[in-house]
Amino acid sequence: MGLTRRTLIGAVAAGTALAAVPPRDLLPGGTASAAAASPPGDVVGKITVGYQGWFSCPGDSAPIGGWWHWSRDRFQPPSPNNTTIVSWPDMREYTHGYATAYPTLGNGQPAQLFSSYDQQTVDTHFRWMRDHGCDTAALQRFNPVGDEGPTRDAMTVKVRDAAERHGRRFYIMYDVTGWTSMQSQIKEDWTTKMSAHTASPAYARQNGKPAVCIWGFGFNDDGRPFAPAPCLDVVQWFKAQGCYVIGGVPTYWRQGINDSRPGFSEVYHAFHMLSPWMVGRTGTLDGLDWFHTNVNVPDLADCAAHGIDYQPCVMPGDLSSGHRRHGDFYWRHLYNMVRLGAQGLYVSMFDEYNEGNQIAKTSETQATTPAGVGIRSLDEDGTFCSADYYLRITADGGRMLKGQLALTAVRPTPPVVGTPPPPGGNLAAGRPTSASSQNGPFTAGNAVDGDRSSYWESTNGVFPQWWQVDLGAAHPVSRLVLALPDGWGARTQTLSVQGSTDGATFTTLAAATAVRFDPGTGNTATVTVPTTTTARHVRVTVTGNTGWPSAQLAQVEVYATTAPPPPATDLARGRPTATSSHTQGYVGGNVVDGDAHSYWESVGGTFPQWVQVDLGSASPVGRVVLGLPPSAAWATRTQTLSIQGSTDGTTWQTIVAPAGRVFDPATGNQVTVSFAATSRRYVRVHITGNTGWPAGQLSRLEVYAA
């Protein structure tokens, strides 16, 4: 195979001279947004993720056979000396793992990897996309004429099926690396195979046309030696087929220098959208700022002048090189491209464990990474990050792109799910928002950005309107403090407050009332919630405004009944687990992954069942927090359970006797069990009954010190 994207890094990065130009100040609105060439569709205005789907293992039935893309020699199992990867996946949600020749994990468990050819793997990935705001997947397609072809063909079918099932979009992204007869064969492949997939309701369309991307024209390397004429011919041919054609182009496409061959300007400007490559170009925050000012800004101007949509590449950073800074690098790149005014974003990549720039779930600590081989886990810089952290950052970036989250240079989501706010703090500050409508630039995020001069305003002349915030976790809401900008004239807005644990089913927290905003009293008003109700999503519904024919809010603060407790360490987070049994992908590791929506479920129809966690060493414990997914779809149920402990994992003692524990979505589907302090290394939840389902079920098992 010719030169790949993984090796096209060093020479270009070395010539950027990043330190020569100071970064521009990071201020919202620092760059005016360019007028979009196209309206929002499945690509414009959306988060697209590059999806390789290229991992295979012996025994998975893939036509290519062997350890495809896991090993340099695919006929030998991957090991420290026979590998292509630099990061290790979090394996807890895959139903089938394949044994490797790597050393055991730090926790002593065997080192296994997944196969992309298993439909459950693709379904899991697209479920992650759905849950974290990844709108569209660009399915990579390399030369299909070689031995990869049959496997690539089958993967397209699997991706189509998963995209349809999970409500995502996908499109074909041809990578022309090493494709000698590309000019004729790419047309044949589209005509005879890939175009048929555009009939799927999940196939991405932009401007009413099926999207297709061609990656690699104009790159200055031996792997893509094509002259401008055949490249232009291919672009024009796809346009003639009625396609919306995206170009994956060199970083310096506009100037024709460094990674770009000269003489390709006509080719580049023939595309409907340009998506310049960025992987390997920088690993620092200053570098990202330099590219924003010196490359991205003039790139966007050139695209706007030629009626071309601009979809810059954003990346989480190479984990193996220490670029990530527990999310700061990725957020800076997202922030820079949103403030730039990009028409869409291309995340590189979703599942690229080979380059270390994947956003898919990744090993959190060395306990779940092969021991002693130098593969970095997400806590490599000393900050623990949950396996899904870069997916959660992607979700925030997508909201910011779409105006649902205020433009902010500070990443709004902490590395660990459920980190409590400061005692007595405003729970809504910087949290994700949404609204029934917005008037121009007056977006929902303005109400939580801490700036009283910015505000949310709904569409004029239509009531009711609503604004809401996701607090990130359920809290016993007691009051809201609302405000309008200083200096605005007095007005009365008729409004009510609703709350929800799942963002779908809302209940009334405070009935509709006339709320007065008066500059004489600071244009602020407090709305008290008369009953203690737990809510994660808080909504303000406005049905009237005496000062303007729309809903208006400059600031919304949300406070709990009592000050949140100070941070406590969950001793179970990310630790090894074991179970009596599990069904499908609902494995024991889900109870310690920090994701309230993933869960463990035992086989059905048989009790007792149990799930346990190894804390690593004997620790004084005195409290266990158990949970089920917070969605209202998880109706109230009682599980009869006891808490057991062990110092050696063999001999168990009952810490808390069996009792019926009620899990109610109205109170967050959470149960806390406190007990006299005892020193234990292993903690087990032993379940003998469940009124809601004939199996043991838990999404959270948190263990705290006395």
XYZ file of C-alpha atoms in Angstrom:
706
model
C 0.000 0.000 0.000
C 1.192 3.549 -0.695
C 1.746 6.318 1.820
C -1.132 6.638 4.260
C -2.497 9.524 6.267
C -0.679 8.184 9.320
C 2.733 8.783 7.727
C 1.905 12.113 6.097
C 2.804 14.169 9.160
C 6.379 15.058 9.934
C 7.648 17.072 6.981
C 4.727 19.477 6.804
C 4.501 20.040 10.546
C 8.184 20.890 10.666
C 7.745 23.784 8.262
C 4.941 25.702 9.905
C 7.115 27.954 12.087
C 4.286 28.289 14.592
C 6.260 30.403 17.024
C 6.850 33.098 14.409
C 3.321 34.476 14.662
C 1.641 35.261 18.008
C -1.785 33.714 18.583
C -4.744 36.021 18.297
C -6.688 36.825 21.413
C -9.389 34.300 22.170
C -12.445 36.515 22.249
C -15.955 35.500 21.169
C -16.793 37.063 17.863
C -13.122 37.554 16.995
C -13.823 36.555 13.401
C -16.950 37.415 11.456
C -18.832 34.418 10.104
C -18.790 34.076 6.347
C -22.029 33.674 4.453
C -22.697 29.994 3.875
C -22.747 28.848 0.267
C -25.343 26.219 1.160
C -28.179 25.994 3.695
C -28.044 23.493 6.557
C -28.332 19.879 5.470
C -26.739 16.594 6.453
C -23.238 18.109 6.107
C -23.529 21.900 6.336
C -24.254 22.920 9.913
C -23.449 19.427 11.165
C -20.775 17.429 12.991
C -19.290 14.800 10.669
C -16.956 12.133 12.039
C -14.471 10.147 10.001
C -15.270 6.448 10.441
C -12.631 3.875 9.504
C -14.491 0.676 10.391
C -11.359 -1.180 9.307
C -10.482 -3.480 12.207
C -10.783 -7.226 11.741
C -9.797 -10.289 13.775
C -9.427 -14.007 13.009
C -12.737 -15.766 13.397
C -14.980 -12.772 12.662
C -15.858 -14.047 9.134
C -14.419 -10.982 7.376
C -13.275 -11.912 3.831
C -9.868 -10.294 4.323
C -8.982 -12.599 7.211
C -6.498 -11.988 9.991
C -5.785 -8.992 12.199
C -6.636 -6.307 9.642
C -5.295 -2.926 10.816
C -4.465 -4.222 14.300
C -1.133 -5.781 13.217
C 1.604 -4.968 10.743
C 1.610 -8.685 9.879
C -2.083 -9.417 9.852
C -1.482 -13.158 10.001
C 0.120 -12.854 13.430
C -1.716 -11.596 16.532
C -1.017 -8.021 17.574
C 1.710 -7.584 20.164
C 4.050 -4.776 21.226
C 6.345 -5.765 18.341
C 3.606 -6.396 15.768
C 1.141 -3.558 15.959
C -0.254 -0.544 14.132
C -2.047 1.067 17.095
C -0.944 3.595 19.691
C -4.136 3.728 21.817
C -6.191 1.019 23.491
C -9.995 0.883 23.207
C -12.326 0.673 26.172
C -13.730 -2.844 25.669
C -16.592 -2.887 28.174
C -19.467 -2.494 25.714
C -18.394 -5.042 23.099
C -20.006 -8.461 23.372
C -17.084 -10.207 21.679
C -13.383 -9.615 22.270
C -10.504 -11.325 20.450
C -7.418 -12.474 22.375
C -4.131 -10.805 21.386
C -0.459 -11.472 22.131
C -0.196 -8.316 24.234
C 0.594 -8.695 27.950
C -2.399 -8.863 30.248
C -4.032 -5.607 31.272
C -2.912 -3.828 34.391
C -5.802 -5.436 36.270
C -4.701 -8.908 35.220
C -7.431 -9.479 32.650
C -6.570 -10.717 29.132
C -5.827 -8.080 26.475
C -8.614 -8.307 23.885
C -9.592 -6.176 20.900
C -12.810 -5.751 18.911
C -13.643 -6.444 15.290
C -15.372 -3.799 13.192
C -16.822 -6.655 11.164
C -19.075 -7.645 14.076
C -22.400 -5.888 13.578
C -22.619 -5.316 17.329
C -19.444 -3.220 17.126
C -20.861 -0.988 14.411
C -24.172 -0.707 16.273
C -22.317 0.269 19.444
C -20.341 2.943 17.604
C -23.427 4.432 15.963
C -25.268 4.384 19.282
C -22.386 6.403 20.715
C -22.718 8.795 17.776
C -26.445 9.144 18.408
C -25.994 9.758 22.114
C -23.251 12.355 21.617
C -24.460 14.508 18.749
C -22.358 13.080 15.903
C -24.726 13.806 13.018
C -22.983 12.158 10.071
C -20.320 9.497 9.542
C -17.921 9.678 6.599
C -17.207 6.020 5.842
C -13.629 5.659 4.612
C -13.267 3.683 1.386
C -9.781 2.857 0.140
C -8.937 1.145 -3.166
C -11.765 -1.429 -3.371
C -10.164 -3.335 -6.245
C -7.513 -4.960 -4.026
C -7.934 -7.591 -1.328
C -9.704 -5.092 0.952
C -12.583 -4.749 -1.500
C -15.001 -7.487 -0.335
C -14.548 -6.520 3.313
C -15.045 -2.830 2.512
C -18.204 -3.691 0.586
C -19.594 -5.648 3.525
C -18.699 -2.860 5.968
C -20.731 -0.406 3.914
C -23.792 -2.597 4.386
C -23.153 -2.831 8.132
C -22.707 0.938 8.449
C -25.870 1.580 6.446
C -27.825 -0.755 8.714
C -26.494 0.865 11.897
C -27.081 4.394 10.582
C -30.684 3.565 9.739
C -31.220 1.938 13.132
C -29.790 4.824 15.159
C -30.982 7.785 13.118
C -27.561 8.892 11.854
C -26.440 9.864 8.354
C -23.449 8.486 6.441
C -21.689 9.074 3.147
C -18.866 7.457 1.189
C -15.421 9.027 1.537
C -12.985 7.720 -1.069
C -9.309 7.806 -0.065
C -7.242 7.618 -3.270
C -3.979 6.651 -1.524
C -2.074 4.070 -3.554
C -4.901 3.666 -6.084
C -3.025 3.376 -9.379
C -6.025 3.157 -11.734
C -8.140 5.534 -9.676
C -9.543 7.655 -12.509
C -11.530 4.861 -14.133
C -12.037 2.510 -11.188
C -13.530 5.083 -8.829
C -16.256 5.800 -11.377
C -16.929 2.106 -11.866
C -17.071 1.498 -8.124
C -19.573 4.305 -7.615
C -21.745 3.232 -10.532
C -21.802 -0.496 -9.849
C -21.700 -0.579 -6.032
C -21.760 2.530 -3.873
C -24.425 4.611 -5.611
C -27.017 1.983 -4.658
C -26.634 3.012 -1.003
C -27.894 6.511 -1.750
C -31.395 4.970 -1.752
C -31.090 4.594 2.014
C -32.931 7.215 4.095
C -29.722 7.365 6.151
C -27.506 8.371 3.229
C -26.383 11.985 3.714
C -27.732 14.611 1.364
C -26.723 18.214 0.980
C -28.648 20.630 -1.244
C -30.819 17.643 -2.144
C -27.845 15.723 -3.554
C -26.128 12.608 -2.201
C -22.818 13.561 -0.615
C -19.543 11.919 -1.576
C -16.028 12.874 -0.541
C -12.760 12.327 -2.396
C -9.736 12.545 -0.098
C -6.208 12.951 -1.409
C -6.157 15.060 -4.582
C -3.219 17.459 -4.713
C -1.176 16.005 -1.843
C 2.549 16.358 -2.375
C 3.664 12.772 -1.801
C 4.306 9.567 -3.707
C 1.112 7.905 -2.545
C -1.054 10.302 -4.587
C 0.943 11.159 -7.733
C -2.087 12.147 -9.837
C -1.861 15.133 -12.163
C -4.506 17.890 -12.007
C -6.325 16.845 -15.207
C -7.496 13.344 -14.123
C -8.416 14.706 -10.705
C -10.546 17.457 -12.213
C -12.151 14.892 -14.502
C -13.195 12.767 -11.512
C -14.650 15.750 -9.617
C -16.639 16.893 -12.635
C -17.830 13.337 -13.288
C -19.263 12.971 -9.770
C -20.940 16.359 -10.081
C -22.495 15.180 -13.337
C -23.895 12.182 -11.473
C -25.846 14.608 -9.311
C -23.577 14.386 -6.263
C -22.569 17.018 -3.744
C -18.784 16.557 -3.895
C -16.506 17.208 -0.911
C -12.744 17.485 -1.267
C -10.431 16.209 1.428
C -7.510 18.438 0.518
C -4.042 19.377 1.821
C -3.634 21.861 4.659
C -1.987 24.398 2.331
C -4.301 23.856 -0.645
C -4.912 27.563 -1.142
C -1.221 28.421 -1.543
C -0.044 25.247 -3.266
C 2.934 24.858 -0.915
C 4.214 22.413 1.715
C 1.809 19.439 1.606
C 0.059 20.662 -1.566
C 1.337 20.336 -5.113
C 1.207 23.531 -7.193
C -1.199 23.767 -10.096
C -4.272 22.275 -8.369
C -6.245 25.469 -7.808
C -8.815 24.609 -10.498
C -9.307 21.155 -8.972
C -9.795 22.513 -5.468
C -12.256 25.159 -6.598
C -14.318 22.569 -8.489
C -15.530 20.964 -5.234
C -18.793 21.956 -3.549
C -17.075 21.777 -0.135
C -13.445 21.754 0.995
C -12.214 19.902 4.079
C -8.475 20.536 4.620
C -6.485 17.936 6.551
C -4.988 18.869 9.927
C -3.840 15.678 11.654
C -0.172 15.927 12.641
C 0.086 19.619 11.849
C 0.300 20.778 15.470
C 0.034 19.470 19.004
C -0.133 22.748 20.952
C -2.772 25.348 21.766
C -0.565 28.089 20.317
C -0.296 26.039 17.140
C -4.075 25.802 16.824
C -4.347 29.575 17.266
C -1.651 30.144 14.638
C -3.493 28.002 12.121
C -6.763 29.779 12.917
C -5.292 33.167 12.115
C -2.898 32.340 9.295
C -4.586 29.435 7.521
C -8.248 29.004 8.460
C -9.313 32.647 8.222
C -7.951 33.172 4.685
C -9.151 29.660 3.709
C -12.705 30.576 4.639
C -12.473 33.868 2.774
C -11.288 32.068 -0.369
C -14.114 29.539 -0.115
C -16.689 32.287 0.382
C -15.371 34.137 -2.663
C -15.830 30.995 -4.790
C -19.194 29.866 -3.361
C -17.651 26.816 -1.674
C -18.681 25.434 1.720
C -15.883 25.128 4.293
C -15.612 22.089 6.598
C -12.346 22.305 8.545
C -10.892 19.290 10.298
C -10.981 19.316 14.103
C -9.085 16.785 16.190
C -8.882 15.679 19.819
C -5.088 15.453 19.639
C -2.694 12.529 19.485
C -3.057 10.725 22.799
C 0.220 8.857 22.272
C 2.127 12.152 22.006
C 0.505 13.824 25.007
C -1.347 16.463 23.001
C -4.778 16.140 24.581
C -4.397 18.018 27.884
C -7.537 16.262 29.224
C -9.764 17.980 26.659
C -8.264 21.467 26.392
C -6.676 20.807 22.984
C -9.875 19.436 21.414
C -12.032 22.198 22.863
C -9.675 24.912 21.624
C -9.862 23.455 18.111
C -13.671 23.262 18.231
C -13.916 26.772 19.651
C -11.572 28.244 17.053
C -13.489 26.726 14.145
C -16.921 27.710 15.480
C -15.865 31.313 16.106
C -14.334 31.256 12.640
C -17.775 30.683 11.134
C -17.130 27.298 9.505
C -20.095 25.806 7.668
C -19.547 22.373 9.204
C -16.922 20.422 11.142
C -15.099 17.195 10.276
C -13.853 15.321 13.348
C -10.731 13.296 12.726
C -11.365 10.601 13.668
C -14.009 8.495 15.369
C -12.173 5.162 15.662
C -8.578 5.887 14.636
C -6.737 4.018 17.394
C -3.830 3.755 14.937
C -3.031 7.476 15.056
C -4.196 8.027 18.627
C -6.719 10.693 17.589
C -9.900 8.689 18.199
C -12.911 10.114 20.059
C -14.466 6.647 20.553
C -14.316 5.243 24.059
C -10.739 4.675 25.168
C -9.016 2.985 28.108
C -9.204 5.284 31.111
C -6.281 4.014 33.196
C -3.401 1.558 33.062
C -5.666 -0.943 34.828
C -7.443 -1.512 31.503
C -4.384 -1.095 29.266
C -1.764 -3.767 28.440
C 0.811 -3.629 31.199
C 4.273 -2.247 30.604
C 4.072 -1.555 26.856
C 3.944 2.245 26.945
C 0.414 2.724 25.593
C -1.045 5.862 27.147
C -4.483 5.821 28.754
C -6.765 8.856 29.064
C -5.326 9.742 32.467
C -1.814 10.074 31.001
C -1.375 13.637 32.254
C -2.590 12.864 35.774
C -6.240 13.878 35.235
C -8.781 11.061 35.221
C -11.070 11.216 32.179
C -14.030 8.902 31.674
C -13.836 6.650 28.615
C -16.542 8.648 26.835
C -15.061 12.064 27.600
C -14.117 12.991 24.036
C -17.551 11.962 22.822
C -19.063 14.290 25.414
C -16.788 17.120 24.281
C -17.945 16.432 20.711
C -21.555 16.765 21.839
C -20.807 20.156 23.408
C -18.954 21.259 20.267
C -21.932 20.311 18.133
C -24.255 22.351 20.337
C -21.891 25.314 20.110
C -21.752 24.978 16.302
C -25.556 25.012 16.152
C -25.978 27.955 18.535
C -27.456 25.809 21.309
C -24.482 26.487 23.579
C -22.820 29.823 24.126
C -19.534 30.367 22.305
C -16.976 29.806 25.037
C -13.229 29.239 25.123
C -13.630 27.179 28.304
C -14.781 23.596 27.836
C -18.121 23.281 29.658
C -17.974 19.576 30.525
C -15.617 18.240 33.197
C -13.599 15.076 32.536
C -15.742 12.952 34.882
C -19.527 12.584 34.713
C -21.398 13.969 37.689
C -18.740 16.246 39.176
C -20.737 18.459 41.536
C -20.645 22.257 41.237
C -19.124 24.409 43.978
C -21.189 24.497 47.216
C -24.159 26.797 46.780
C -23.234 27.356 43.149
C -25.358 28.145 40.114
C -26.055 24.758 38.541
C -26.855 26.244 35.118
C -23.635 28.205 34.512
C -22.099 27.191 31.167
C -24.358 24.164 30.789
C -25.869 23.034 27.424
C -29.073 24.838 26.470
C -31.854 24.677 23.896
C -34.935 26.684 23.038
C -38.162 26.540 21.064
C -36.789 29.258 18.761
C -34.318 32.121 18.576
C -34.284 35.546 16.978
C -31.119 36.014 14.953
C -27.951 35.934 17.097
C -29.860 35.945 20.402
C -29.247 32.281 21.138
C -30.225 30.132 24.110
C -26.621 29.868 25.293
C -26.538 33.591 26.035
C -28.607 32.984 29.178
C -25.877 30.886 30.844
C -22.696 32.643 29.645
C -22.389 34.929 32.682
C -22.752 38.066 30.539
C -25.850 40.122 31.451
C -25.558 42.157 28.252
C -26.110 39.105 26.041
C -29.544 37.502 26.010
C -31.857 34.922 24.494
C -34.839 36.140 22.525
C -37.405 33.931 20.833
C -39.106 34.431 17.490
C -41.278 37.551 17.686
C -45.054 37.502 17.714
C -45.564 33.850 18.690
C -46.317 32.401 22.133
C -45.735 30.149 24.008
C -41.929 29.915 23.798
C -39.534 27.980 25.996
C -35.898 27.921 27.040
C -34.198 25.045 28.861
C -30.893 23.947 30.357
C -29.325 20.533 30.948
C -27.750 20.555 34.425
C -25.753 17.417 33.632
C -27.179 15.492 36.601
C -30.395 15.416 38.596
C -30.621 17.965 41.443
C -33.373 18.925 43.937
C -34.207 22.289 42.337
C -35.440 24.965 44.752
C -35.260 28.314 42.933
C -34.390 30.117 39.713
C -32.933 33.598 39.426
C -33.886 35.259 36.137
C -32.552 38.502 34.701
C -32.733 40.872 31.740
C -29.951 43.231 30.623
C -29.230 46.232 32.813
C -30.916 49.378 31.556
C -33.846 47.688 29.823
C -37.235 49.173 30.536
C -39.599 47.504 32.997
C -41.747 44.644 31.725
C -43.727 41.664 32.970
C -43.317 38.190 31.529
C -45.842 35.473 32.274
C -43.892 32.291 32.784
C -43.818 28.857 34.383
C -41.032 26.378 35.219
C -40.924 22.709 34.276
C -38.450 19.953 35.121
C -37.456 16.600 33.687
C -35.053 13.778 34.515
C -34.699 12.568 30.912
C -35.303 15.651 28.737
C -38.484 14.133 27.295
C -41.174 14.046 29.995
C -41.621 17.318 31.903
C -43.571 18.110 35.063
C -44.523 21.529 36.422
C -42.191 22.842 39.120
C -43.689 26.344 39.379
C -47.098 27.293 37.956
C -47.538 30.151 35.497
C -47.280 33.562 37.120
C -46.596 37.175 36.146
C -42.927 37.930 36.855
C -41.884 41.598 37.019
C -38.493 42.756 35.664
C -37.764 46.323 36.802
C -34.479 48.240 36.297
C -35.078 49.796 39.721
C -34.477 46.365 41.279
C -31.723 45.261 38.906
C -34.023 43.679 36.305
C -33.831 40.410 38.233
C -36.534 38.151 39.611
C -36.528 34.989 41.715
C -38.916 32.118 41.023
C -39.260 29.693 43.918
C -40.046 26.023 43.368
C -42.613 25.273 46.098
C -41.944 21.536 46.345
C -38.647 19.698 46.310
C -38.441 18.055 42.886
C -35.387 16.435 41.365
C -34.666 17.526 37.792
C -31.774 17.391 35.366
C -33.457 19.445 32.636
C -35.076 22.738 33.702
C -37.368 24.629 31.320
C -38.805 28.149 31.502
C -41.994 28.545 29.421
C -43.072 32.100 28.543
C -46.628 32.857 27.412
C -46.561 36.661 27.438
C -44.340 39.768 27.659
C -45.609 43.317 28.157
C -42.358 44.873 26.917
C -41.753 43.021 23.648
C -43.673 40.391 21.620
C -41.237 37.587 22.443
C -39.658 35.675 25.316
C -36.462 37.282 26.642
C -33.896 36.074 29.179
C -30.371 37.386 29.723
C -29.549 35.171 32.659
C -30.971 32.005 34.186
C -29.466 30.660 37.397
C -30.641 27.396 38.956
C -30.052 26.479 42.597
C -30.599 23.280 44.576
C -32.535 22.915 47.819
C -29.279 22.758 49.751
C -25.750 23.419 48.717
C -24.348 20.442 46.806
C -21.960 18.323 48.843
C -18.231 18.769 48.303
C -16.617 16.418 45.791
C -16.234 12.875 47.097
C -14.120 10.219 45.481
C -16.005 7.329 43.945
C -13.644 4.466 44.734
C -15.311 2.227 42.140
C -14.980 4.516 39.098
C -13.161 2.718 36.285
C -12.190 -0.231 38.466
C -12.365 -3.902 37.311
C -15.728 -5.620 37.685
C -17.101 -9.150 37.656
C -20.647 -10.533 37.443
C -22.603 -13.703 37.935
C -23.772 -13.269 34.315
C -24.674 -10.645 31.718
C -26.879 -10.453 28.664
C -25.844 -9.083 25.242
C -23.662 -5.978 25.630
C -24.936 -5.079 29.095
C -21.687 -5.958 30.837
C -20.516 -5.359 34.380
C -18.126 -2.590 33.371
C -21.116 -0.372 32.580
C -21.776 0.185 36.303
C -18.426 1.953 36.802
C -18.034 3.831 33.492
C -19.598 7.087 34.714
C -22.343 6.909 32.063
C -25.768 6.870 33.716
C -27.369 5.519 30.535
C -25.239 2.385 30.078
C -26.092 -0.490 32.389
C -25.426 -4.061 33.491
C -28.168 -6.634 33.118
C -27.914 -10.287 34.127
C -29.426 -13.179 32.225
C -33.186 -13.231 32.637
C -35.370 -15.547 34.685
C -32.756 -16.676 37.214
C -31.912 -15.367 40.685
C -29.728 -14.672 42.605
C -27.457 -12.505 40.436
C -24.590 -10.215 41.402
C -22.165 -7.573 40.192
C -18.981 -6.673 42.046
C -16.114 -4.204 41.851
C -12.451 -4.558 42.835
C -11.301 -1.332 44.527
C -7.650 -2.325 44.084
C -6.823 -2.400 47.783
C -8.668 -2.630 51.079
C -10.354 0.713 51.798
C -12.672 1.968 54.563
C -16.092 2.156 52.907
C -19.372 3.362 54.365
C -21.700 4.285 51.529
C -22.837 2.762 48.229
C -24.828 4.659 45.582
C -26.786 2.519 43.123
C -28.636 3.698 40.038
C -30.617 2.806 36.964
C -30.762 4.947 33.793
C -32.559 8.224 34.642
C -34.954 8.040 31.685
C -38.660 7.927 32.567
C -38.832 4.874 30.310
C -37.268 3.003 33.222
C -40.447 2.808 35.248
C -40.398 2.476 39.021
C -39.218 -0.922 40.244
C -38.058 -2.551 43.467
C -34.965 -4.706 43.551
C -34.341 -6.891 46.578
C -30.632 -6.696 47.251
C -27.902 -6.906 49.823
C -24.398 -5.427 49.973
C -21.511 -7.837 50.497
C -17.801 -7.268 51.007
C -14.565 -9.206 50.801
C -10.873 -8.640 51.383
C -9.688 -11.442 49.073
C -12.478 -11.866 46.505
C -13.206 -15.364 47.799
C -14.729 -15.109 51.265
C -17.695 -12.760 51.482
C -19.474 -11.132 54.429
C -22.861 -9.426 54.380
C -22.434 -5.701 55.052
C -26.101 -4.707 54.558
C -28.888 -7.277 54.898
C -31.294 -7.960 52.011
C -34.027 -5.350 51.585
C -36.313 -4.005 48.875
C -34.775 -0.895 47.298
C -37.081 1.329 45.251
C -35.689 2.867 42.026
C -37.978 5.713 40.970
C -37.307 7.966 37.917
C -39.014 10.826 39.781
C -36.057 10.830 42.174
C -33.373 10.105 39.607
C -33.621 6.298 39.785
C -30.967 6.436 42.495
C -30.635 4.612 45.809
C -28.099 5.367 48.549
C -27.185 2.674 51.084
C -25.156 3.809 54.105
C -23.606 1.515 56.697
C -21.033 1.358 59.464
C -17.503 1.831 58.160
C -15.757 -1.379 57.171
C -12.504 -2.088 55.323
C -13.033 -4.036 52.102
C -11.296 -4.417 48.729
C -14.229 -6.049 46.922
C -17.819 -4.786 47.089
C -20.687 -6.854 45.666
C -24.368 -6.080 45.082
C -26.318 -9.346 45.479
C -29.799 -9.259 43.878
C -32.558 -11.798 44.552
C -35.570 -10.100 42.929
C -36.721 -7.304 40.619
C -40.351 -6.222 40.197
C -39.641 -4.446 36.908
C -37.720 -7.098 34.952
C -36.734 -10.713 35.666
C -33.024 -9.903 35.958
C -30.529 -7.928 38.004
C -30.064 -4.399 36.642
C -27.747 -1.522 37.587
C -26.288 1.420 35.683
C -24.272 2.796 38.619
C -22.305 1.228 41.435
C -20.469 3.959 43.328
C -18.518 3.239 46.498
C -17.488 5.942 48.956
C -15.428 6.105 52.122
C -17.175 6.284 55.473
